[in-house]
PDB file of C-alpha atoms in Angstrom:
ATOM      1  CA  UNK A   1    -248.346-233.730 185.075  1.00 51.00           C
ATOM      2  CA  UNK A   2    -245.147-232.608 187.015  1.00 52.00           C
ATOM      3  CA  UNK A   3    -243.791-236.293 186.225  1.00 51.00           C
ATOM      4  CA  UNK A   4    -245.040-236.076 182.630  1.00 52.00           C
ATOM      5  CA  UNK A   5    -242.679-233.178 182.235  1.00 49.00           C
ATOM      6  CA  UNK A   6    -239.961-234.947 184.037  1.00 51.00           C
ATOM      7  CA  UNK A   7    -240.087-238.431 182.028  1.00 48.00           C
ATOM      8  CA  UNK A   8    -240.174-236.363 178.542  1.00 50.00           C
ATOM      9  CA  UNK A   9    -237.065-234.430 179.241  1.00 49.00           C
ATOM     10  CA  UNK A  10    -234.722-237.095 180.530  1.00 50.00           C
ATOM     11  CA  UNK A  11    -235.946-239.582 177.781  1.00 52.00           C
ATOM     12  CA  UNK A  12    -234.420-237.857 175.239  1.00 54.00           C
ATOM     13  CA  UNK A  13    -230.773-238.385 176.987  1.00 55.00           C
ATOM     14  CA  UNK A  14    -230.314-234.209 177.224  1.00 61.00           C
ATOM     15  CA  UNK A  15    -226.083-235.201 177.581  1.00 72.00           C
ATOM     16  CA  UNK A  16    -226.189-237.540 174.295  1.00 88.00           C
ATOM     17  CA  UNK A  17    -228.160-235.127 172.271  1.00 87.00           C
ATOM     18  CA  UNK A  18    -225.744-232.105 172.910  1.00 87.00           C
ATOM     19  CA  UNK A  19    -222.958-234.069 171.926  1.00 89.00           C
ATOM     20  CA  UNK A  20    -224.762-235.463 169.072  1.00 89.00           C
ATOM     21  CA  UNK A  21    -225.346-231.742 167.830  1.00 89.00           C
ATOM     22  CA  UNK A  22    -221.636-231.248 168.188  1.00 88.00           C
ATOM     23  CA  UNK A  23    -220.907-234.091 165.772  1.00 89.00           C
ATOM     24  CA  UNK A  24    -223.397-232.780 163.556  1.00 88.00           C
ATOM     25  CA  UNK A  25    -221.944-229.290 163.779  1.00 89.00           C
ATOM     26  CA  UNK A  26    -218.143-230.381 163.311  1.00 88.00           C
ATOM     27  CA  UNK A  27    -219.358-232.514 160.291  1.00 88.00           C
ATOM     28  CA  UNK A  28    -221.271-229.807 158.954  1.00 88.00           C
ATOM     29  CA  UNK A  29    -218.181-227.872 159.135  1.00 87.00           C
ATOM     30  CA  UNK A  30    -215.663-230.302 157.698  1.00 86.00           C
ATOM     31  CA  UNK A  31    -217.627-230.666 154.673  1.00 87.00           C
ATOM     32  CA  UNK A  32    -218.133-227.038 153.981  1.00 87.00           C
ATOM     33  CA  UNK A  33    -214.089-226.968 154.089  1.00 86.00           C
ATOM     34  CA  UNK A  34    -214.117-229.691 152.399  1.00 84.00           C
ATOM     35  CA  UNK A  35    -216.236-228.332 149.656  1.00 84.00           C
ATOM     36  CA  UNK A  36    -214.498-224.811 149.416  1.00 86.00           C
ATOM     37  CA  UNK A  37    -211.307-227.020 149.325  1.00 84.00           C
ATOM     38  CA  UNK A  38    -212.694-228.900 145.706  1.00 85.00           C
ATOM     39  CA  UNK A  39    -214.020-225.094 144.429  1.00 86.00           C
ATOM     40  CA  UNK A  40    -210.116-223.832 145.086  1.00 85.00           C
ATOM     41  CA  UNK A  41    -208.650-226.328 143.848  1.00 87.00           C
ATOM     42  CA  UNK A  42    -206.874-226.258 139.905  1.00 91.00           C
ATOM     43  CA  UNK A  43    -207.028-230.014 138.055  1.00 91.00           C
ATOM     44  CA  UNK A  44    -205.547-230.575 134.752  1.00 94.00           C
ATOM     45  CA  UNK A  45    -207.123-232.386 132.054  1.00 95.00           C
ATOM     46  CA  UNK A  46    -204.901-233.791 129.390  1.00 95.00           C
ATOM     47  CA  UNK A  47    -205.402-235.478 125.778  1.00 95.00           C
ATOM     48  CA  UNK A  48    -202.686-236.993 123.825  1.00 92.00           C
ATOM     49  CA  UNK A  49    -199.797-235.685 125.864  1.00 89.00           C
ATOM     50  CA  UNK A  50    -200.065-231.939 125.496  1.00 89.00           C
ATOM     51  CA  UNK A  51    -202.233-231.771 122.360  1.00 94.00           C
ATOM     52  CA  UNK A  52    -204.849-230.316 124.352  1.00 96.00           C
ATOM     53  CA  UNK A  53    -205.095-229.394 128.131  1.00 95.00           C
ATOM     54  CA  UNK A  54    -208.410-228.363 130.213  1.00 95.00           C
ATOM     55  CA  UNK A  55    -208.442-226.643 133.419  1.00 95.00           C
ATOM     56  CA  UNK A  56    -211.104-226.805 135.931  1.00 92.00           C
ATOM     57  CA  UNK A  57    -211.762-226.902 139.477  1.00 89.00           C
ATOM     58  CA  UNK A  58    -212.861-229.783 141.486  1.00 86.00           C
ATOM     59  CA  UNK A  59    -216.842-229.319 141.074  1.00 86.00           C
ATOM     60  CA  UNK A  60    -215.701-229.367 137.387  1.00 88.00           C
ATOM     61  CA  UNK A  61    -215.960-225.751 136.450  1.00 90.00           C
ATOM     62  CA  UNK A  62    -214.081-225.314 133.185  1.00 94.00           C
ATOM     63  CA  UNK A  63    -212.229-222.297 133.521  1.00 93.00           C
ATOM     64  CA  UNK A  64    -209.514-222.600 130.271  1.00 95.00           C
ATOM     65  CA  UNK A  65    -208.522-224.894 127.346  1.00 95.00           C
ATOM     66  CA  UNK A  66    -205.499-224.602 125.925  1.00 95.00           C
ATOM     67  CA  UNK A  67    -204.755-226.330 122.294  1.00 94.00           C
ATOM     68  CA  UNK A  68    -201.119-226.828 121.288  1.00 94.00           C
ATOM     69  CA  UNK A  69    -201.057-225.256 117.925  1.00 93.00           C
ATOM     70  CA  UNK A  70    -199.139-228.238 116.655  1.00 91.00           C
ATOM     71  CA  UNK A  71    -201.791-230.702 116.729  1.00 88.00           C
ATOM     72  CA  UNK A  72    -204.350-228.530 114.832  1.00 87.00           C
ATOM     73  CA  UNK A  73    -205.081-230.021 111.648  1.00 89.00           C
ATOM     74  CA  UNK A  74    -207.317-228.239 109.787  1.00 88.00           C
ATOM     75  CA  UNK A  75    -208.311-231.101 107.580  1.00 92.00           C
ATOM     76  CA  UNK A  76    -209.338-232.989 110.788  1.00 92.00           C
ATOM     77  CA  UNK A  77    -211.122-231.202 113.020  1.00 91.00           C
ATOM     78  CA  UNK A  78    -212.642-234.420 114.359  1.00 93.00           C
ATOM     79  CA  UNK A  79    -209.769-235.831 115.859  1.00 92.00           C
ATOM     80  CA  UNK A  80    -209.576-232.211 117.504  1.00 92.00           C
ATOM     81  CA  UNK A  81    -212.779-231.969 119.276  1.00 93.00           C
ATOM     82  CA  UNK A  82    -211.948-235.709 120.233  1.00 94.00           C
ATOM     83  CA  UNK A  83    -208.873-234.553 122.067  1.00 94.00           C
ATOM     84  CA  UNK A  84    -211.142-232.234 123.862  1.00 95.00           C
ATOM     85  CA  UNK A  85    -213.422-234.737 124.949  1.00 96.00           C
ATOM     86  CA  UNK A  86    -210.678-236.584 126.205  1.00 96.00           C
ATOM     87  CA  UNK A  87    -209.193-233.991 127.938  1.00 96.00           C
ATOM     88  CA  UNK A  88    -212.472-233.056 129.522  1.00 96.00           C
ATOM     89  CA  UNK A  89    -213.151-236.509 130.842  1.00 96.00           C
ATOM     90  CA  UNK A  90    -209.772-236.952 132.086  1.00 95.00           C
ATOM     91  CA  UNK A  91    -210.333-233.415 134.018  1.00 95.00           C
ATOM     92  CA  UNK A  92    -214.120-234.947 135.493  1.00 94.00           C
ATOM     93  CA  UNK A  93    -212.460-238.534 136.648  1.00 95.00           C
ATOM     94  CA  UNK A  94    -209.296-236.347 138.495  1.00 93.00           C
ATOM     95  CA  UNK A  95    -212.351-233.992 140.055  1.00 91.00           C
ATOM     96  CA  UNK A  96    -214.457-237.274 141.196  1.00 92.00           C
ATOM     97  CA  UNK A  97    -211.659-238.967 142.452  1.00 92.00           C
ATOM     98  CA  UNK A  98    -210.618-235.392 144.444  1.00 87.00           C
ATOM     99  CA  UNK A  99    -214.090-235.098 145.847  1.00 87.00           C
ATOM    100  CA  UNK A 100    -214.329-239.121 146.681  1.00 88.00           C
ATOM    101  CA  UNK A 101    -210.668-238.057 149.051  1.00 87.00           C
ATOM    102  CA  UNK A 102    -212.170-234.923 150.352  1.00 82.00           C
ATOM    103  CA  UNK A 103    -215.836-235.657 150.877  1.00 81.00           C
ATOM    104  CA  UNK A 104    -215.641-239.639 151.315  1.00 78.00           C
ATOM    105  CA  UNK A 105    -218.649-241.491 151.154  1.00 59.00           C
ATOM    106  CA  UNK A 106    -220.843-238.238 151.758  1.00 59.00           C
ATOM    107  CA  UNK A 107    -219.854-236.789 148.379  1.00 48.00           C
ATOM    108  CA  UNK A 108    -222.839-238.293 146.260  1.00 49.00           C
ATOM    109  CA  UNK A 109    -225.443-236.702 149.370  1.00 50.00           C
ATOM    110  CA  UNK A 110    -224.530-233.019 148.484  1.00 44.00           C
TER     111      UNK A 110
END
């Protein structure tokens, strides 16, 4: 049994799997950075120039929308909630292109 014991432990390559755990580890510790980076972080959505602007973080938190006064038609509210849209979208693609740089190829996993 003494050579049972023996066989088991060096077959797992002790050396590799310490340094494997370090990888892990530093990984583990770039993405929480990485992560805390995209919740810190302020992105600006626009529609039509100024007519409306959305602010959110990179996990796309919406934390303010701003509507220039001079675009507000009150005949049209359509084309107003449109801008919106807009402006939210083009706030989500600047967030998923922010978390593509930060996270890479790991972002969808989380």
């Amino acid at each position: 049994m003494a050579g049972y014991g023996r066989g088991f432990g060096g077959g797992f390559g002790g050396g590799n799997m310490q340094q494997l755990m370090k990888q892990a580890q530093k990984m583990q510790a770039e993405m929480q950075k990485a992560q805390q980076e995209l919740e810190d972080a302020e992105i600006i959505g626009v529609a039509q120039g100024d007519a409306v602007t959305v602010t959110m973080n990179g996990k796309k938190i919406v934390s303010s929308i701003s509507i220039n006064p001079d675009y507000v038609d009150v005949d049209d509210i359509e084309m107003l909630e449109d801008l919106i849209v807009v402006a939210l979208n083009d706030g989500y693609e600047k967030a998923d292109k922010m978390s593509k740089e930060k996270l890479g190829n790991a972002g969808g996993l989380i």
